[in-house]
Amino acid sequence: MGIGPSTKETTLHHFKDPLLDVVSKDSEVNLMGVIIVGTPQANEEKYFVGRRVASICQSMNLDGCIISVDGFGNSHVDFANTIEEIASKDISVVGMSFIGTQGSFVTTNEYMDTIVDLNKSIDGIETLRVGENSSVELDAKKAIAMLKLKIRRSIK
């Protein structure tokens, strides 16, 4: 779960995560749970975390999931890998991350076609203003709309 790029987010940000609020109130969505994982330092562990999350999603028989990430740069390696691992199990995935101009992806893959950028500053950089760097209700609504569309398109 990611709220924004900063490691200095308050507990209030986590307790009032707009993604959980929007998803839990959507009558078309069955919120199955929240998986929280860290960002390991070693690549082998990064890939392990991605495979483990994908296996959990598959065991829950999910149609889709939304993955969000704190930070950028090194965290995007884990983010991209986990998206790829989940999507490779035929589960629709939408990502949420701070990108802007400061947090451009250091790696991508073919499954990163539906990403909600949490940046709201004009310059595309992390600012000191609350609400410019973190997810808000509109971001969450975009993510759930993208996920619903992606799931519909995947149904054959």
Short mmCIF file of N, CA and C in Angstrom, two decimals:
data_model
loop_
_atom_site.label_atom_id
_atom_site.label_comp_id
_atom_site.label_asym_id
_atom_site.label_seq_id
_atom_site.Cartn_x
_atom_site.Cartn_y
_atom_site.Cartn_z
N MET A 1 0.85 -1.18 0.00
CA MET A 1 0.00 0.00 0.00
C MET A 1 0.89 1.23 0.00
N GLY A 2 0.59 2.12 -0.85
CA GLY A 2 1.34 3.35 -0.90
C GLY A 2 0.41 4.53 -0.87
N ILE A 3 0.81 5.53 -0.17
CA ILE A 3 0.01 6.74 -0.08
C ILE A 3 0.63 7.82 -0.93
N GLY A 4 1.91 7.94 -0.90
CA GLY A 4 2.64 8.95 -1.65
C GLY A 4 4.12 8.66 -1.62
N PRO A 5 4.94 9.58 -2.13
CA PRO A 5 6.36 9.32 -2.25
C PRO A 5 7.14 9.47 -0.96
N SER A 6 6.63 10.19 -0.01
CA SER A 6 7.40 10.53 1.17
C SER A 6 7.37 9.41 2.20
N THR A 7 8.45 9.30 2.93
CA THR A 7 8.46 8.37 4.05
C THR A 7 8.01 9.07 5.32
N LYS A 8 7.60 10.30 5.18
CA LYS A 8 7.22 11.10 6.34
C LYS A 8 5.70 11.28 6.44
N GLU A 9 4.95 10.35 5.89
CA GLU A 9 3.50 10.47 5.96
C GLU A 9 3.02 10.18 7.38
N THR A 10 2.01 10.87 7.75
CA THR A 10 1.49 10.71 9.10
C THR A 10 0.62 9.47 9.20
N THR A 11 0.37 9.04 10.41
CA THR A 11 -0.53 7.92 10.65
C THR A 11 -1.92 8.24 10.11
N LEU A 12 -2.28 9.51 10.18
CA LEU A 12 -3.59 9.93 9.68
C LEU A 12 -3.74 9.60 8.19
N HIS A 13 -2.65 9.76 7.41
CA HIS A 13 -2.70 9.40 6.00
C HIS A 13 -3.08 7.92 5.83
N HIS A 14 -2.46 7.08 6.64
CA HIS A 14 -2.70 5.64 6.50
C HIS A 14 -4.09 5.24 6.99
N PHE A 15 -4.54 5.87 8.07
CA PHE A 15 -5.87 5.53 8.59
C PHE A 15 -6.99 6.07 7.70
N LYS A 16 -6.69 7.11 6.94
CA LYS A 16 -7.71 7.69 6.06
C LYS A 16 -7.32 7.50 4.59
N ASP A 17 -6.80 6.33 4.26
CA ASP A 17 -6.40 6.04 2.89
C ASP A 17 -7.62 6.11 1.98
N PRO A 18 -7.63 7.04 1.02
CA PRO A 18 -8.81 7.18 0.15
C PRO A 18 -9.07 5.95 -0.71
N LEU A 19 -8.04 5.20 -1.04
CA LEU A 19 -8.25 4.00 -1.85
C LEU A 19 -9.11 2.99 -1.11
N LEU A 20 -8.79 2.74 0.14
CA LEU A 20 -9.59 1.81 0.93
C LEU A 20 -11.01 2.33 1.11
N ASP A 21 -11.13 3.61 1.32
CA ASP A 21 -12.45 4.21 1.52
C ASP A 21 -13.32 4.03 0.26
N VAL A 22 -12.77 4.35 -0.90
CA VAL A 22 -13.54 4.27 -2.16
C VAL A 22 -13.85 2.81 -2.50
N VAL A 23 -12.86 1.95 -2.41
CA VAL A 23 -13.07 0.54 -2.77
C VAL A 23 -14.07 -0.13 -1.84
N SER A 24 -13.95 0.16 -0.55
CA SER A 24 -14.85 -0.51 0.41
C SER A 24 -16.30 -0.06 0.27
N LYS A 25 -16.52 1.13 -0.31
CA LYS A 25 -17.89 1.63 -0.48
C LYS A 25 -18.49 1.32 -1.85
N ASP A 26 -17.69 0.77 -2.76
CA ASP A 26 -18.16 0.49 -4.12
C ASP A 26 -18.94 -0.82 -4.11
N SER A 27 -20.23 -0.75 -4.46
CA SER A 27 -21.09 -1.94 -4.41
C SER A 27 -20.75 -2.97 -5.48
N GLU A 28 -20.00 -2.59 -6.51
CA GLU A 28 -19.62 -3.52 -7.58
C GLU A 28 -18.32 -4.26 -7.26
N VAL A 29 -17.70 -3.90 -6.16
CA VAL A 29 -16.39 -4.45 -5.84
C VAL A 29 -16.47 -5.22 -4.53
N ASN A 30 -15.81 -6.37 -4.52
CA ASN A 30 -15.71 -7.16 -3.30
C ASN A 30 -14.28 -7.01 -2.78
N LEU A 31 -14.10 -6.14 -1.80
CA LEU A 31 -12.77 -5.93 -1.23
C LEU A 31 -12.37 -7.18 -0.46
N MET A 32 -11.36 -7.88 -0.99
CA MET A 32 -10.95 -9.16 -0.41
C MET A 32 -9.89 -8.99 0.67
N GLY A 33 -9.15 -7.88 0.63
CA GLY A 33 -8.11 -7.69 1.63
C GLY A 33 -7.05 -6.71 1.17
N VAL A 34 -6.11 -6.51 2.05
CA VAL A 34 -4.98 -5.62 1.79
C VAL A 34 -3.70 -6.41 2.07
N ILE A 35 -2.78 -6.38 1.14
CA ILE A 35 -1.49 -7.04 1.32
C ILE A 35 -0.44 -5.94 1.45
N ILE A 36 0.31 -5.97 2.50
CA ILE A 36 1.36 -4.98 2.72
C ILE A 36 2.70 -5.69 2.67
N VAL A 37 3.58 -5.22 1.79
CA VAL A 37 4.91 -5.81 1.69
C VAL A 37 5.95 -4.70 1.74
N GLY A 38 7.14 -5.06 2.08
CA GLY A 38 8.24 -4.12 2.14
C GLY A 38 8.96 -4.01 0.81
N THR A 39 10.01 -3.23 0.80
CA THR A 39 10.85 -3.06 -0.37
C THR A 39 12.24 -3.59 -0.02
N PRO A 40 12.47 -4.88 -0.29
CA PRO A 40 13.77 -5.46 0.07
C PRO A 40 14.92 -4.81 -0.71
N GLN A 41 16.10 -4.94 -0.17
CA GLN A 41 17.28 -4.35 -0.81
C GLN A 41 17.82 -5.22 -1.94
N ALA A 42 17.86 -6.53 -1.71
CA ALA A 42 18.46 -7.45 -2.68
C ALA A 42 17.45 -7.82 -3.77
N ASN A 43 17.93 -7.89 -5.01
CA ASN A 43 17.05 -8.20 -6.14
C ASN A 43 16.35 -9.54 -5.97
N GLU A 44 17.06 -10.54 -5.49
CA GLU A 44 16.46 -11.86 -5.30
C GLU A 44 15.23 -11.77 -4.38
N GLU A 45 15.35 -10.97 -3.35
CA GLU A 45 14.23 -10.80 -2.41
C GLU A 45 13.11 -9.97 -3.03
N LYS A 46 13.47 -9.02 -3.88
CA LYS A 46 12.44 -8.22 -4.58
C LYS A 46 11.57 -9.14 -5.43
N TYR A 47 12.22 -10.04 -6.17
CA TYR A 47 11.47 -10.95 -7.03
C TYR A 47 10.65 -11.94 -6.20
N PHE A 48 11.21 -12.36 -5.08
CA PHE A 48 10.46 -13.24 -4.18
C PHE A 48 9.17 -12.57 -3.70
N VAL A 49 9.28 -11.30 -3.28
CA VAL A 49 8.11 -10.56 -2.80
C VAL A 49 7.04 -10.47 -3.90
N GLY A 50 7.47 -10.16 -5.11
CA GLY A 50 6.51 -10.06 -6.22
C GLY A 50 5.81 -11.39 -6.49
N ARG A 51 6.59 -12.47 -6.49
CA ARG A 51 6.00 -13.80 -6.72
C ARG A 51 5.05 -14.16 -5.59
N ARG A 52 5.42 -13.83 -4.37
CA ARG A 52 4.59 -14.16 -3.20
C ARG A 52 3.26 -13.41 -3.26
N VAL A 53 3.31 -12.12 -3.58
CA VAL A 53 2.07 -11.33 -3.68
C VAL A 53 1.19 -11.90 -4.80
N ALA A 54 1.79 -12.23 -5.93
CA ALA A 54 1.02 -12.79 -7.04
C ALA A 54 0.38 -14.11 -6.65
N SER A 55 1.10 -14.93 -5.93
CA SER A 55 0.55 -16.22 -5.48
C SER A 55 -0.62 -16.02 -4.52
N ILE A 56 -0.49 -15.06 -3.64
CA ILE A 56 -1.60 -14.75 -2.72
C ILE A 56 -2.82 -14.29 -3.51
N CYS A 57 -2.62 -13.39 -4.47
CA CYS A 57 -3.73 -12.90 -5.30
C CYS A 57 -4.39 -14.05 -6.06
N GLN A 58 -3.57 -14.94 -6.61
CA GLN A 58 -4.10 -16.08 -7.35
C GLN A 58 -4.89 -17.01 -6.43
N SER A 59 -4.37 -17.24 -5.23
CA SER A 59 -5.06 -18.14 -4.29
C SER A 59 -6.40 -17.57 -3.83
N MET A 60 -6.53 -16.24 -3.91
CA MET A 60 -7.79 -15.58 -3.53
C MET A 60 -8.76 -15.53 -4.70
N ASN A 61 -8.32 -16.05 -5.87
CA ASN A 61 -9.15 -16.09 -7.07
C ASN A 61 -9.65 -14.69 -7.46
N LEU A 62 -8.74 -13.73 -7.44
CA LEU A 62 -9.11 -12.35 -7.74
C LEU A 62 -9.32 -12.14 -9.24
N ASP A 63 -10.26 -11.27 -9.57
CA ASP A 63 -10.40 -10.80 -10.95
C ASP A 63 -9.43 -9.67 -11.21
N GLY A 64 -9.14 -8.89 -10.16
CA GLY A 64 -8.24 -7.77 -10.34
C GLY A 64 -7.77 -7.21 -9.01
N CYS A 65 -6.77 -6.37 -9.10
CA CYS A 65 -6.27 -5.74 -7.88
C CYS A 65 -5.65 -4.39 -8.21
N ILE A 66 -5.55 -3.57 -7.20
CA ILE A 66 -4.91 -2.26 -7.31
C ILE A 66 -3.67 -2.32 -6.43
N ILE A 67 -2.55 -1.98 -7.00
CA ILE A 67 -1.30 -1.99 -6.25
C ILE A 67 -0.79 -0.55 -6.19
N SER A 68 -0.44 -0.11 -5.00
CA SER A 68 0.11 1.23 -4.87
C SER A 68 1.43 1.15 -4.13
N VAL A 69 2.26 2.16 -4.33
CA VAL A 69 3.62 2.11 -3.82
C VAL A 69 3.99 3.42 -3.15
N ASP A 70 4.72 3.31 -2.06
CA ASP A 70 5.34 4.49 -1.44
C ASP A 70 6.66 4.74 -2.15
N GLY A 71 7.01 5.98 -2.31
CA GLY A 71 8.30 6.32 -2.87
C GLY A 71 8.39 6.11 -4.36
N PHE A 72 9.62 6.22 -4.86
CA PHE A 72 9.88 5.98 -6.28
C PHE A 72 11.34 5.58 -6.41
N GLY A 73 11.81 5.39 -7.64
CA GLY A 73 13.20 4.94 -7.83
C GLY A 73 13.30 3.46 -7.53
N ASN A 74 14.07 3.11 -6.51
CA ASN A 74 14.24 1.70 -6.14
C ASN A 74 12.90 1.01 -5.86
N SER A 75 11.97 1.73 -5.28
CA SER A 75 10.65 1.13 -5.00
C SER A 75 9.91 0.76 -6.29
N HIS A 76 10.21 1.48 -7.36
CA HIS A 76 9.54 1.17 -8.63
C HIS A 76 10.01 -0.16 -9.23
N VAL A 77 11.18 -0.61 -8.85
CA VAL A 77 11.64 -1.93 -9.31
C VAL A 77 10.71 -3.00 -8.73
N ASP A 78 10.43 -2.89 -7.46
CA ASP A 78 9.51 -3.83 -6.79
C ASP A 78 8.10 -3.69 -7.35
N PHE A 79 7.68 -2.45 -7.54
CA PHE A 79 6.35 -2.14 -8.06
C PHE A 79 6.16 -2.79 -9.44
N ALA A 80 7.11 -2.56 -10.34
CA ALA A 80 7.01 -3.12 -11.70
C ALA A 80 7.03 -4.64 -11.68
N ASN A 81 7.91 -5.19 -10.88
CA ASN A 81 8.01 -6.65 -10.80
C ASN A 81 6.72 -7.27 -10.25
N THR A 82 6.18 -6.67 -9.22
CA THR A 82 4.96 -7.23 -8.63
C THR A 82 3.79 -7.12 -9.60
N ILE A 83 3.69 -6.00 -10.31
CA ILE A 83 2.64 -5.88 -11.33
C ILE A 83 2.79 -6.98 -12.38
N GLU A 84 4.00 -7.19 -12.83
CA GLU A 84 4.24 -8.21 -13.85
C GLU A 84 3.89 -9.61 -13.33
N GLU A 85 4.28 -9.90 -12.10
CA GLU A 85 3.99 -11.22 -11.53
C GLU A 85 2.47 -11.45 -11.39
N ILE A 86 1.77 -10.42 -10.94
CA ILE A 86 0.31 -10.55 -10.78
C ILE A 86 -0.36 -10.71 -12.15
N ALA A 87 0.01 -9.85 -13.09
CA ALA A 87 -0.60 -9.88 -14.43
C ALA A 87 -0.29 -11.20 -15.15
N SER A 88 0.87 -11.76 -14.89
CA SER A 88 1.22 -13.03 -15.55
C SER A 88 0.33 -14.18 -15.08
N LYS A 89 -0.42 -13.96 -14.02
CA LYS A 89 -1.38 -14.96 -13.54
C LYS A 89 -2.80 -14.62 -14.02
N ASP A 90 -2.88 -13.79 -15.06
CA ASP A 90 -4.16 -13.39 -15.67
C ASP A 90 -5.07 -12.65 -14.69
N ILE A 91 -4.49 -11.87 -13.83
CA ILE A 91 -5.23 -11.02 -12.92
C ILE A 91 -5.03 -9.58 -13.37
N SER A 92 -6.11 -8.85 -13.60
CA SER A 92 -6.01 -7.46 -14.02
C SER A 92 -5.40 -6.62 -12.90
N VAL A 93 -4.49 -5.72 -13.27
CA VAL A 93 -3.78 -4.91 -12.28
C VAL A 93 -3.78 -3.46 -12.69
N VAL A 94 -4.06 -2.59 -11.73
CA VAL A 94 -3.91 -1.15 -11.90
C VAL A 94 -2.94 -0.68 -10.83
N GLY A 95 -2.03 0.20 -11.20
CA GLY A 95 -1.05 0.71 -10.26
C GLY A 95 -1.32 2.16 -9.88
N MET A 96 -0.86 2.52 -8.70
CA MET A 96 -0.92 3.91 -8.22
C MET A 96 0.47 4.25 -7.67
N SER A 97 1.02 5.36 -8.18
CA SER A 97 2.34 5.75 -7.73
C SER A 97 2.55 7.24 -7.97
N PHE A 98 3.42 7.83 -7.17
CA PHE A 98 3.88 9.18 -7.46
C PHE A 98 4.86 9.07 -8.62
N ILE A 99 4.61 9.80 -9.70
CA ILE A 99 5.51 9.77 -10.85
C ILE A 99 5.97 11.19 -11.17
N GLY A 100 5.05 12.03 -11.67
CA GLY A 100 5.43 13.40 -12.02
C GLY A 100 6.62 13.43 -12.94
N THR A 101 7.52 14.40 -12.73
CA THR A 101 8.78 14.44 -13.47
C THR A 101 9.92 13.93 -12.61
N GLN A 102 9.74 13.98 -11.31
CA GLN A 102 10.78 13.59 -10.37
C GLN A 102 10.85 12.08 -10.18
N GLY A 103 9.71 11.40 -10.30
CA GLY A 103 9.66 9.98 -9.98
C GLY A 103 9.41 9.10 -11.18
N SER A 104 9.96 9.48 -12.33
CA SER A 104 9.76 8.66 -13.53
C SER A 104 10.22 7.23 -13.27
N PHE A 105 9.55 6.29 -13.92
CA PHE A 105 9.87 4.88 -13.71
C PHE A 105 11.30 4.57 -14.13
N VAL A 106 12.00 3.83 -13.29
CA VAL A 106 13.34 3.37 -13.63
C VAL A 106 13.27 2.07 -14.41
N THR A 107 12.12 1.42 -14.37
CA THR A 107 11.90 0.22 -15.16
C THR A 107 10.39 0.11 -15.43
N THR A 108 10.05 -0.50 -16.52
CA THR A 108 8.63 -0.70 -16.87
C THR A 108 8.48 -2.09 -17.48
N ASN A 109 7.24 -2.45 -17.72
CA ASN A 109 6.97 -3.68 -18.45
C ASN A 109 5.62 -3.53 -19.16
N GLU A 110 5.28 -4.50 -19.94
CA GLU A 110 4.08 -4.42 -20.77
C GLU A 110 2.78 -4.35 -19.96
N TYR A 111 2.84 -4.72 -18.71
CA TYR A 111 1.63 -4.74 -17.88
C TYR A 111 1.37 -3.41 -17.17
N MET A 112 2.27 -2.47 -17.31
CA MET A 112 2.12 -1.17 -16.62
C MET A 112 1.41 -0.17 -17.54
N ASP A 113 0.27 -0.58 -18.05
CA ASP A 113 -0.49 0.26 -18.98
C ASP A 113 -1.62 1.04 -18.30
N THR A 114 -1.83 0.81 -17.03
CA THR A 114 -2.87 1.53 -16.30
C THR A 114 -2.31 1.94 -14.93
N ILE A 115 -1.72 3.12 -14.92
CA ILE A 115 -1.09 3.64 -13.71
C ILE A 115 -1.70 5.02 -13.40
N VAL A 116 -2.12 5.21 -12.18
CA VAL A 116 -2.61 6.52 -11.73
C VAL A 116 -1.44 7.25 -11.07
N ASP A 117 -1.10 8.41 -11.63
CA ASP A 117 -0.01 9.24 -11.10
C ASP A 117 -0.55 10.08 -9.94
N LEU A 118 0.06 9.97 -8.78
CA LEU A 118 -0.40 10.70 -7.60
C LEU A 118 0.12 12.12 -7.54
N ASN A 119 1.04 12.48 -8.44
CA ASN A 119 1.60 13.83 -8.44
C ASN A 119 0.53 14.86 -8.82
N LYS A 120 0.49 15.93 -8.09
CA LYS A 120 -0.44 17.01 -8.40
C LYS A 120 0.24 18.37 -8.47
N SER A 121 1.56 18.41 -8.31
CA SER A 121 2.26 19.69 -8.39
C SER A 121 2.51 20.03 -9.86
N ILE A 122 2.49 21.29 -10.16
CA ILE A 122 2.68 21.75 -11.54
C ILE A 122 4.05 21.35 -12.07
N ASP A 123 5.07 21.40 -11.21
CA ASP A 123 6.43 21.07 -11.62
C ASP A 123 6.71 19.57 -11.65
N GLY A 124 5.78 18.77 -11.15
CA GLY A 124 5.97 17.33 -11.17
C GLY A 124 6.95 16.82 -10.14
N ILE A 125 7.15 17.60 -9.09
CA ILE A 125 8.09 17.20 -8.04
C ILE A 125 7.35 17.10 -6.70
N GLU A 126 7.96 16.37 -5.78
CA GLU A 126 7.39 16.26 -4.45
C GLU A 126 7.46 17.63 -3.78
N THR A 127 6.38 18.06 -3.21
CA THR A 127 6.33 19.37 -2.55
C THR A 127 6.05 19.20 -1.06
N LEU A 128 6.01 20.29 -0.38
CA LEU A 128 5.71 20.28 1.06
C LEU A 128 4.24 20.52 1.33
N ARG A 129 3.43 20.56 0.27
CA ARG A 129 2.00 20.82 0.44
C ARG A 129 1.23 19.50 0.56
N VAL A 130 0.46 19.40 1.62
CA VAL A 130 -0.37 18.21 1.81
C VAL A 130 -1.36 18.12 0.65
N GLY A 131 -1.50 16.97 0.10
CA GLY A 131 -2.46 16.76 -0.98
C GLY A 131 -1.86 16.84 -2.37
N GLU A 132 -0.61 17.34 -2.49
CA GLU A 132 0.00 17.40 -3.82
C GLU A 132 0.83 16.16 -4.13
N ASN A 133 1.12 15.37 -3.13
CA ASN A 133 2.02 14.22 -3.30
C ASN A 133 1.37 12.89 -2.97
N SER A 134 0.19 12.93 -2.47
CA SER A 134 -0.42 11.69 -1.98
C SER A 134 -1.74 11.42 -2.69
N SER A 135 -2.24 10.22 -2.49
CA SER A 135 -3.50 9.84 -3.13
C SER A 135 -4.67 10.58 -2.48
N VAL A 136 -5.63 10.92 -3.32
CA VAL A 136 -6.86 11.55 -2.87
C VAL A 136 -8.03 10.74 -3.44
N GLU A 137 -9.22 11.11 -3.06
CA GLU A 137 -10.40 10.36 -3.48
C GLU A 137 -10.49 10.23 -5.00
N LEU A 138 -10.18 11.28 -5.74
CA LEU A 138 -10.25 11.23 -7.20
C LEU A 138 -9.27 10.19 -7.76
N ASP A 139 -8.06 10.11 -7.19
CA ASP A 139 -7.09 9.10 -7.64
C ASP A 139 -7.67 7.70 -7.44
N ALA A 140 -8.28 7.49 -6.29
CA ALA A 140 -8.86 6.18 -5.99
C ALA A 140 -9.99 5.86 -6.96
N LYS A 141 -10.82 6.85 -7.25
CA LYS A 141 -11.92 6.63 -8.21
C LYS A 141 -11.39 6.32 -9.60
N LYS A 142 -10.30 6.99 -10.00
CA LYS A 142 -9.69 6.69 -11.30
C LYS A 142 -9.18 5.24 -11.31
N ALA A 143 -8.53 4.85 -10.24
CA ALA A 143 -7.96 3.49 -10.18
C ALA A 143 -9.06 2.43 -10.26
N ILE A 144 -10.12 2.61 -9.52
CA ILE A 144 -11.19 1.60 -9.54
C ILE A 144 -11.89 1.59 -10.90
N ALA A 145 -12.06 2.75 -11.53
CA ALA A 145 -12.68 2.80 -12.87
C ALA A 145 -11.78 2.09 -13.89
N MET A 146 -10.48 2.34 -13.80
CA MET A 146 -9.55 1.67 -14.72
C MET A 146 -9.57 0.16 -14.51
N LEU A 147 -9.63 -0.26 -13.26
CA LEU A 147 -9.64 -1.69 -12.96
C LEU A 147 -10.91 -2.35 -13.50
N LYS A 148 -12.05 -1.72 -13.30
CA LYS A 148 -13.31 -2.28 -13.81
C LYS A 148 -13.25 -2.42 -15.33
N LEU A 149 -12.73 -1.41 -16.00
CA LEU A 149 -12.62 -1.46 -17.46
C LEU A 149 -11.66 -2.57 -17.89
N LYS A 150 -10.56 -2.68 -17.20
CA LYS A 150 -9.57 -3.70 -17.55
C LYS A 150 -10.14 -5.11 -17.34
N ILE A 151 -10.89 -5.30 -16.28
CA ILE A 151 -11.51 -6.61 -16.03
C ILE A 151 -12.53 -6.92 -17.12
N ARG A 152 -13.35 -5.94 -17.47
CA ARG A 152 -14.36 -6.15 -18.53
C ARG A 152 -13.69 -6.54 -19.84
N ARG A 153 -12.60 -5.88 -20.16
CA ARG A 153 -11.89 -6.19 -21.42
C ARG A 153 -11.23 -7.56 -21.39
N SER A 154 -10.92 -8.05 -20.20
CA SER A 154 -10.24 -9.35 -20.11
C SER A 154 -11.21 -10.52 -20.16
N ILE A 155 -12.50 -10.24 -19.95
CA ILE A 155 -13.50 -11.31 -19.99
C ILE A 155 -13.74 -11.70 -21.43
N LYS A 156 -13.58 -12.96 -21.70
CA LYS A 156 -13.71 -13.45 -23.09
C LYS A 156 -14.99 -14.21 -23.29
#
